[in-house]
PDB file of C-alpha atoms in Angstrom:
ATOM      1  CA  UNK A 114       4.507 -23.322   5.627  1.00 33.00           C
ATOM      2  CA  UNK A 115       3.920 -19.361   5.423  1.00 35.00           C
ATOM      3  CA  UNK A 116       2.477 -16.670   7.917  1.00 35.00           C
ATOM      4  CA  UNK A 117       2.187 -13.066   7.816  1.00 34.00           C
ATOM      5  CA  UNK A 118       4.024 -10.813   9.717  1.00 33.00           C
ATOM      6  CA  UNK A 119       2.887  -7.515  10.233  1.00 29.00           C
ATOM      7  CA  UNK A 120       2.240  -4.511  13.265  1.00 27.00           C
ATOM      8  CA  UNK A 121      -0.573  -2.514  14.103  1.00 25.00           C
ATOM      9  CA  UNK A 122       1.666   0.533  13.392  1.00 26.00           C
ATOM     10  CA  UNK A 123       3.506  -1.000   9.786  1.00 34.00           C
ATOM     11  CA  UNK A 124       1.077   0.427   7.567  1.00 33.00           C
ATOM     12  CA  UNK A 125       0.530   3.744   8.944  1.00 30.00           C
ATOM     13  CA  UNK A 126       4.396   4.079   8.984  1.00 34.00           C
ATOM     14  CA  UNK A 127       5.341   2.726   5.695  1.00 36.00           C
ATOM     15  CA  UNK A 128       2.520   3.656   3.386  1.00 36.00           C
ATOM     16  CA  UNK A 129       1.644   0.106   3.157  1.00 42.00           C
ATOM     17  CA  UNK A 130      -1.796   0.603   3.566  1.00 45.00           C
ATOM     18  CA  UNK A 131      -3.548  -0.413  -0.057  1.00 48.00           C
ATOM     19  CA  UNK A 132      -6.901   1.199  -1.213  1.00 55.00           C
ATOM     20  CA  UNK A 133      -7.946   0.364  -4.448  1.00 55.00           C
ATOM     21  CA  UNK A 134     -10.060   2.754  -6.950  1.00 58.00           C
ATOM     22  CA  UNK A 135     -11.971   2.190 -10.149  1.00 59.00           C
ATOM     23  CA  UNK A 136     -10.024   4.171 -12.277  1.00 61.00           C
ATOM     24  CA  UNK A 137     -11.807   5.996 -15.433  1.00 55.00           C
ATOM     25  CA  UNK A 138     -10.204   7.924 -18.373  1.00 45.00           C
ATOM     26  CA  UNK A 139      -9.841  11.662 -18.050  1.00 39.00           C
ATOM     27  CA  UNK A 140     -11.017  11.739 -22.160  1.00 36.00           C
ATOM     28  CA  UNK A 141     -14.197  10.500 -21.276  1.00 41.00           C
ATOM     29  CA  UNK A 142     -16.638  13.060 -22.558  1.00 40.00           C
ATOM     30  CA  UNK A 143     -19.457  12.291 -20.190  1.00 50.00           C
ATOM     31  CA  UNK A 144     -20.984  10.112 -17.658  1.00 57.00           C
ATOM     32  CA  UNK A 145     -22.199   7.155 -18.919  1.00 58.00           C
ATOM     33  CA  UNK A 146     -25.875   6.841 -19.551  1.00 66.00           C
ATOM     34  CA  UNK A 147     -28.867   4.058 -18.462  1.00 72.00           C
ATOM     35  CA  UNK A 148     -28.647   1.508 -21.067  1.00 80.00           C
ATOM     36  CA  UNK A 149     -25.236   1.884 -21.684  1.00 88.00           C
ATOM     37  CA  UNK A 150     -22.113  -0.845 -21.055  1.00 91.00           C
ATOM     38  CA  UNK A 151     -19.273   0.440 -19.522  1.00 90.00           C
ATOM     39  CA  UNK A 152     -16.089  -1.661 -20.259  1.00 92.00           C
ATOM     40  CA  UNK A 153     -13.678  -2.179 -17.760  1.00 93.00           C
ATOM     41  CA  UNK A 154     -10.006  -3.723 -18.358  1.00 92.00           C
ATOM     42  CA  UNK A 155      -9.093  -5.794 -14.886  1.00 92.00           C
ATOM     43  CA  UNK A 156      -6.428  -8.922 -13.658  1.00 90.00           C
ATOM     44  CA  UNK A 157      -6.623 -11.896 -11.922  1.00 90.00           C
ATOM     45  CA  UNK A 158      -6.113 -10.637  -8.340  1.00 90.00           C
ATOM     46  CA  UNK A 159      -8.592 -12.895  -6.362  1.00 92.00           C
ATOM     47  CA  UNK A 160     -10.246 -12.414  -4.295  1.00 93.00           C
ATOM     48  CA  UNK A 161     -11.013  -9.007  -5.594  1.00 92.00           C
ATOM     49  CA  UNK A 162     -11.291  -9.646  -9.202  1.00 93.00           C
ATOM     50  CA  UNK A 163     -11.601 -12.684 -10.904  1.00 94.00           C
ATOM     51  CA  UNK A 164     -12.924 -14.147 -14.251  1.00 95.00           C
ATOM     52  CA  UNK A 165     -13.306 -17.674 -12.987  1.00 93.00           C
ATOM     53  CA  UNK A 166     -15.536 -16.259  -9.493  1.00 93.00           C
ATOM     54  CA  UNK A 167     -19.148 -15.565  -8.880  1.00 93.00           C
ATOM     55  CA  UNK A 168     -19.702 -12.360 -10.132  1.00 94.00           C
ATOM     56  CA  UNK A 169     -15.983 -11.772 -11.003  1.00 95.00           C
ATOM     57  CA  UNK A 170     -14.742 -11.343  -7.708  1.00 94.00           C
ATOM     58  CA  UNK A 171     -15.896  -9.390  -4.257  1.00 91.00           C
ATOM     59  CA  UNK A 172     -14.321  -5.905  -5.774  1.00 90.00           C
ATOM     60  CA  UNK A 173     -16.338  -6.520  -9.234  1.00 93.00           C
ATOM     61  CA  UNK A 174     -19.693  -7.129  -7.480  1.00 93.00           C
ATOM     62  CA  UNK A 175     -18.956  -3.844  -5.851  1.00 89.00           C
ATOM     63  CA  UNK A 176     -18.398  -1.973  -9.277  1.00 90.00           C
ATOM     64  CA  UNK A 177     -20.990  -4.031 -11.451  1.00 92.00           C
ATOM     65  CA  UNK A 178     -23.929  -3.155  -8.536  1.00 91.00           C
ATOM     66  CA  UNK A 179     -23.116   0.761  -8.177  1.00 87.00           C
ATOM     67  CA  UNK A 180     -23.556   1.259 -11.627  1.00 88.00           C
ATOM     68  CA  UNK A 181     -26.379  -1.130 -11.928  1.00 90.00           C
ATOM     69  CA  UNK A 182     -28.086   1.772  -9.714  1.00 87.00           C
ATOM     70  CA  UNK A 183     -27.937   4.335 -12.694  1.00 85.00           C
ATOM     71  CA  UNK A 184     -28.819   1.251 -15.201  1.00 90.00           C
ATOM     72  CA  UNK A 185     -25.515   1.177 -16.783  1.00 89.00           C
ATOM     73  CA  UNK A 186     -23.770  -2.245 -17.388  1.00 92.00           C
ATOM     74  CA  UNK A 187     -20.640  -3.692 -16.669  1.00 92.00           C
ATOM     75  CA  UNK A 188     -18.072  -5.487 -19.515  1.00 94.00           C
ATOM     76  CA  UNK A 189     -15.091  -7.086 -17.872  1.00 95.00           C
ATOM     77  CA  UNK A 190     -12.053  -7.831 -19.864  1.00 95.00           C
ATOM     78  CA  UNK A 191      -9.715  -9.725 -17.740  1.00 96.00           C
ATOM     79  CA  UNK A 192      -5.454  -9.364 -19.011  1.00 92.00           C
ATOM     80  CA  UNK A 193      -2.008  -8.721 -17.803  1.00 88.00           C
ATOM     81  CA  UNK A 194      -1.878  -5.938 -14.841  1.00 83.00           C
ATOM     82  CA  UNK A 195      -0.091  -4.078 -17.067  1.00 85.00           C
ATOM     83  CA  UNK A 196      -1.596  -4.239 -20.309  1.00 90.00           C
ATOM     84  CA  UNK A 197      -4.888  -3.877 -18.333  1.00 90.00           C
ATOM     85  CA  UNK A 198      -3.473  -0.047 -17.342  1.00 88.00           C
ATOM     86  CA  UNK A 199      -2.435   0.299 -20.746  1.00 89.00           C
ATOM     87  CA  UNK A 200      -5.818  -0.053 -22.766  1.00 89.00           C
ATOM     88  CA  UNK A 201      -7.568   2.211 -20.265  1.00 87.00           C
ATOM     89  CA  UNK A 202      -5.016   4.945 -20.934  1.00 87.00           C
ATOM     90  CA  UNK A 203      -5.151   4.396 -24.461  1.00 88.00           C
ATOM     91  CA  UNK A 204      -8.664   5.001 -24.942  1.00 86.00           C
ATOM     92  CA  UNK A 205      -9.809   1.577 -26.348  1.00 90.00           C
ATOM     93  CA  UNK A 206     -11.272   0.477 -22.806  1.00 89.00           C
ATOM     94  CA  UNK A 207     -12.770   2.931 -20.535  1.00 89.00           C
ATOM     95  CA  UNK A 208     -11.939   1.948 -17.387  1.00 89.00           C
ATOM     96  CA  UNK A 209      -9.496  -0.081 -15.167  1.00 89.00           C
ATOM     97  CA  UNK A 210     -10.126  -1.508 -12.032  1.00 88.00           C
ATOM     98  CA  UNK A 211      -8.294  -1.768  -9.057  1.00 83.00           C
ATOM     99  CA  UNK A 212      -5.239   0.304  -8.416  1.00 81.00           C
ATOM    100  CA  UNK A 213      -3.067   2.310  -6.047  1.00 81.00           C
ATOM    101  CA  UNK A 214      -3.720   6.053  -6.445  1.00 82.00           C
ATOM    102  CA  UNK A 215      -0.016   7.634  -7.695  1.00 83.00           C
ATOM    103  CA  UNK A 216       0.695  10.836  -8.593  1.00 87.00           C
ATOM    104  CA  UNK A 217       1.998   9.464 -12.129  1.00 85.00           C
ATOM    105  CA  UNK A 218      -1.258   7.421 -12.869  1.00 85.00           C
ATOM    106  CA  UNK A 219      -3.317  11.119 -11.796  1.00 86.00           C
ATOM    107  CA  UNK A 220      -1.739  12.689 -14.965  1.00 87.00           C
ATOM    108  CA  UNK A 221      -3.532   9.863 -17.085  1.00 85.00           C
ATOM    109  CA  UNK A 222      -6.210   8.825 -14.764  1.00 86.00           C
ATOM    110  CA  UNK A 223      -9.664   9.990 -13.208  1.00 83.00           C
ATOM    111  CA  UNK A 224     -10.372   7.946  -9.947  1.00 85.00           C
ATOM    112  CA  UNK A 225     -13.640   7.193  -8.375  1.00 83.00           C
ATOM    113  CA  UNK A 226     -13.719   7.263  -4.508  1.00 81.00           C
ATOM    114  CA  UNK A 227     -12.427   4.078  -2.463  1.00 82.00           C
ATOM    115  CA  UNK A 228     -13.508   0.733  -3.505  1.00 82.00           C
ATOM    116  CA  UNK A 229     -12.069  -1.173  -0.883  1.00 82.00           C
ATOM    117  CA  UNK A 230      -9.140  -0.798   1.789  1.00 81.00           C
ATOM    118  CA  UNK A 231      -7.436  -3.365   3.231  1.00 79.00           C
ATOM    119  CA  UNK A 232      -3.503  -4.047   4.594  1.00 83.00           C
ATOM    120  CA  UNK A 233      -0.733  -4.909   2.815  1.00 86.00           C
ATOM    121  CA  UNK A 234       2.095  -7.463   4.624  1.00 91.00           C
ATOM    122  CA  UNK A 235       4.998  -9.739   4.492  1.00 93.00           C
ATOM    123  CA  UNK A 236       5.000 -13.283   3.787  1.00 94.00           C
ATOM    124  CA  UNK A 237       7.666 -15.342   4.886  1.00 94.00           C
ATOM    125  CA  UNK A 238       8.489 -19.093   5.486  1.00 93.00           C
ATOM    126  CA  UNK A 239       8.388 -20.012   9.136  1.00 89.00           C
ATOM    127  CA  UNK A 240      12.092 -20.901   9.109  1.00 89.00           C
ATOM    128  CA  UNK A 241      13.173 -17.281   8.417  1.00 84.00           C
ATOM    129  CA  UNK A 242      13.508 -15.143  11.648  1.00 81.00           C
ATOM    130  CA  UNK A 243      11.713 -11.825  10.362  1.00 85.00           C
ATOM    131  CA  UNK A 244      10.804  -8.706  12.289  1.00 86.00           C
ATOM    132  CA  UNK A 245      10.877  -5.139  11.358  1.00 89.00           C
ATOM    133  CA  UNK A 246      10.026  -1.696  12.040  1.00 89.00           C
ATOM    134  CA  UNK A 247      10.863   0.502   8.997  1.00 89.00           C
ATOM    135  CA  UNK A 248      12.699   0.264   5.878  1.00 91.00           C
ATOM    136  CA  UNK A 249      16.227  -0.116   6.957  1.00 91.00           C
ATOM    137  CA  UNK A 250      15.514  -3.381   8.587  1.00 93.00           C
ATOM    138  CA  UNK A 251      14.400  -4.876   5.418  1.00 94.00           C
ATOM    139  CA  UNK A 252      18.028  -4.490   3.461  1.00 94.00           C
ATOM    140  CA  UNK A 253      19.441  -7.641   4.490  1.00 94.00           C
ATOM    141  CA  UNK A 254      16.601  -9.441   2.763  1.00 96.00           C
ATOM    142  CA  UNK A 255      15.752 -10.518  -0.793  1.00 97.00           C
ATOM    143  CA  UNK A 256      12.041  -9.237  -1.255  1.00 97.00           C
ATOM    144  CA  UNK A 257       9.975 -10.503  -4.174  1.00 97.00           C
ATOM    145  CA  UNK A 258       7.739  -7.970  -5.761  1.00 96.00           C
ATOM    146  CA  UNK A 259       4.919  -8.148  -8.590  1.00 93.00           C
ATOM    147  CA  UNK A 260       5.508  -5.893 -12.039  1.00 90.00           C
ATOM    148  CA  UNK A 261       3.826  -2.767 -12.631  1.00 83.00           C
ATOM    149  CA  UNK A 262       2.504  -2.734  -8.620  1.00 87.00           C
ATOM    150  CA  UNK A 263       2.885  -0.362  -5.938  1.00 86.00           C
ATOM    151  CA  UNK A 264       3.918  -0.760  -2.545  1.00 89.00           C
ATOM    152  CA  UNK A 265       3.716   2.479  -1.175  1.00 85.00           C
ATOM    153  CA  UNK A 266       5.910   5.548  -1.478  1.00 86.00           C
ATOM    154  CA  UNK A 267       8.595   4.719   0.815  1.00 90.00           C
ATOM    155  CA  UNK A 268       9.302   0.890  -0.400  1.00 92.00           C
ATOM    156  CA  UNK A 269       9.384   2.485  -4.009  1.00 91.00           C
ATOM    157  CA  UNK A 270      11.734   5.158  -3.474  1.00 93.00           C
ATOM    158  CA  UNK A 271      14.178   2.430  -1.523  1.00 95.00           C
ATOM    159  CA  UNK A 272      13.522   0.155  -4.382  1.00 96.00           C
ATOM    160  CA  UNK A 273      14.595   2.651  -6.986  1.00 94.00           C
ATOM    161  CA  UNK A 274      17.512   3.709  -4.917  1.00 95.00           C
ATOM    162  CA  UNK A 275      18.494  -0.128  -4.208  1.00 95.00           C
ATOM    163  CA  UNK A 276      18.852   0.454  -0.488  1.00 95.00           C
ATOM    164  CA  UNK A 277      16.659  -2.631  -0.558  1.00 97.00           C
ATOM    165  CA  UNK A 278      16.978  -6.033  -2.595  1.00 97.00           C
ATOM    166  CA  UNK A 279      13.629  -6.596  -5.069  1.00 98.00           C
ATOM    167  CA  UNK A 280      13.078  -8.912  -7.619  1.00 98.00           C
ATOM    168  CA  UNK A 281      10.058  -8.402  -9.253  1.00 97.00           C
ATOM    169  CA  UNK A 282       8.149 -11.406 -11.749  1.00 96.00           C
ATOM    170  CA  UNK A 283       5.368 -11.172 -13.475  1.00 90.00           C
ATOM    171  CA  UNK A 284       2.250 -12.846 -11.501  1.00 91.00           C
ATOM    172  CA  UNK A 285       2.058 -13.122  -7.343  1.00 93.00           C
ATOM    173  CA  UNK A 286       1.906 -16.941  -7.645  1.00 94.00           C
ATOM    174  CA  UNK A 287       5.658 -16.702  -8.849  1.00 96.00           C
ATOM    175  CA  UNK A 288       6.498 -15.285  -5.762  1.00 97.00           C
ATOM    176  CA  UNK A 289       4.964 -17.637  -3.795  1.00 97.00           C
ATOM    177  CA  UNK A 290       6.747 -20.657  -5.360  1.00 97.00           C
ATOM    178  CA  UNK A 291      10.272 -18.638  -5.503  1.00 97.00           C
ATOM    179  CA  UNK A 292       9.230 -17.833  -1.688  1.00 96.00           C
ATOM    180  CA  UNK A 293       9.175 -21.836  -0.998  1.00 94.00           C
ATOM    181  CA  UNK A 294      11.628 -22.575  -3.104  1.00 95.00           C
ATOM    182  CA  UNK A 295      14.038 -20.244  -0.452  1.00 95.00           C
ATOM    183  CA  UNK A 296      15.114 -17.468  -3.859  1.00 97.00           C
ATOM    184  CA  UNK A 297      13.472 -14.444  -1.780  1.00 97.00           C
ATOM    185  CA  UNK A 298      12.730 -14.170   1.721  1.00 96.00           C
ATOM    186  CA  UNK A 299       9.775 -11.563   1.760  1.00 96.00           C
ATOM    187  CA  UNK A 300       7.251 -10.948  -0.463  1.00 96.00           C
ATOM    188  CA  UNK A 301       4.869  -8.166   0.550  1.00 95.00           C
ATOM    189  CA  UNK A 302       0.893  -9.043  -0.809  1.00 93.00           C
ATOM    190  CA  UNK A 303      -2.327  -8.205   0.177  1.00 90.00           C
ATOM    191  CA  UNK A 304      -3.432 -10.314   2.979  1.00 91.00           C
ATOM    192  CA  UNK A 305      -6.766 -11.486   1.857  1.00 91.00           C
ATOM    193  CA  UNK A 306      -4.753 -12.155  -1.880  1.00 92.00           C
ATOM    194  CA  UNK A 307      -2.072 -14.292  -0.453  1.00 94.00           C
ATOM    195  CA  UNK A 308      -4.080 -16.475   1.777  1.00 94.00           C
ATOM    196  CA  UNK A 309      -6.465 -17.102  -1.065  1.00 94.00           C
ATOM    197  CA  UNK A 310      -3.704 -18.083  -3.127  1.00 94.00           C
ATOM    198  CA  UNK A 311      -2.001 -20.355  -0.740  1.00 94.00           C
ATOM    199  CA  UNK A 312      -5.653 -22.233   0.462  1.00 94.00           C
ATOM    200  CA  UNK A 313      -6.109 -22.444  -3.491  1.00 93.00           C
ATOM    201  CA  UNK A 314      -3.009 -22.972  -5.267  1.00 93.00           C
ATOM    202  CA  UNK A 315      -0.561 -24.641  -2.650  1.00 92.00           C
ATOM    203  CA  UNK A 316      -0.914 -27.840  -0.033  1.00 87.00           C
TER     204      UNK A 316
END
C-alpha cells in the first residue's frame, strides 16, 4: 500500500515543481508548414504520453491539436527517455516531447511555452514514517530515481554531491516494485504518473 506525501510549500522550496515543454531543434530552418508532418520522438510516461492511449496520451492531444490549428501533422515515435532526447538532438527527429527545461538541454534545445504543469512528490509504503522539509531530511533514506530525469536543481546538485542516497533504474515501474519490495524508501514521481501506474500495473 503507497500514498504520497507532500506540502503545500515542498515544491516551491525544492524546485520540485515539473513543467513539461515540447522541445524542438535549434537547426530547424523554419516553421513547419500546412501540409507538413512534424515528427516527434516521446516515452511511455502515462498519462501524458502514451502509444497504447486514445490519442497518445492527455499531453499528445495537447501537441497533435495546436498544430492541427496551422494544418501541420503530428508523427509520434514512442522509445527509451533517453534515446528519445538523443534523436531530437541529432537531427533525425525534430522534436521531443515532454521535458524539464535545464540549462544543459538550452544549449541543444529550442522550447515551446508550457505544455502542462503539475507537482512532483514522494511515494512511500505506509509502513515507513516519512516527513520532510528540505533536503537534509531526506539523507537517511534510499531514494529511487528514473535515468536521464530531472528532479529539480537542488535534488540534483545533492545527488551529484551524494549528500543524498539515489539509485536510479531505467523505467518508473522499477521503482515501484523495488519500492514494495522495501530496496528504496522514496521515490519522487509525478503524481498523476504514479497513481496511474499503481491503479494500472499493481493490486
Amino acid at each position: 500500500m503507497i500514498r504520497t506525501d507532500c506540502s503545500v510549500r515542498q515544491p516551491a522550496r525544492l524546485g520540485i515543481t515539473v513543467r513539461a515543454f515540447l522541445v524542438l531543434l535549434l537547426l530547424v530552418s523554419g516553421p513547419a508548414l500546412a501540409g507538413e508532418t512534424i515528427r516527434i520522438s516521446t516515452t511511455e510516461w502515462p498519462p501524458f504520453t502514451s502509444e497504447k492511449m486514445e490519442n497518445r496520451g492527455m499531453v499528445s492531444d495537447i501537441i497533435t491539436r495546436a498544430f492541427a490549428f496551422r494544418g501541420i501533422r503530428v508523427s509520434y515515435t514512442f522509445l527509451p527517455w533517453k534515446r528519445a532526447m538523443n534523436l531530437a538532438a541529432n537531427g533525425r527527429l525534430d522534436a521531443v516531447s515532454v521535458m524539464a527545461r535545464t540549462p544543459e538541454r538550452e544549449k541543444k534545445f529550442r522550447f515551446s511555452q508550457i505544455v502542462f504543469t503539475g507537482s512532483r512528490v514522494f511515494f512511500h509504503l505506509k509502513s515507513r514514517g516519512f516527513d520532510w522539509h528540505g533536503l537534509d531530511d531526506l539523507q537517511p533514506f534510499t531514494i529511487g530515481g528514473t535515468l536521464a530525469y530531472v528532479y529539480g536543481e537542488g535534488f540534483q546538485k545533492a545527488e551529484k554531491r551524494r549528500t543524498i542516497k539515489v539509485q536510479r533504474v531505467p523505467s518508473d515501474l522499477q521503482n515501484f516494485h523495488k519500492l514494495l519490495a522495501g530496496h528504496i524508501d522514496l521515490f519522487p514521481i509525478t503524481r498523476e504518473a504514479g497513481l496511474y501506474l499503481l491503479n494500472s500495473r499493481f493490486t
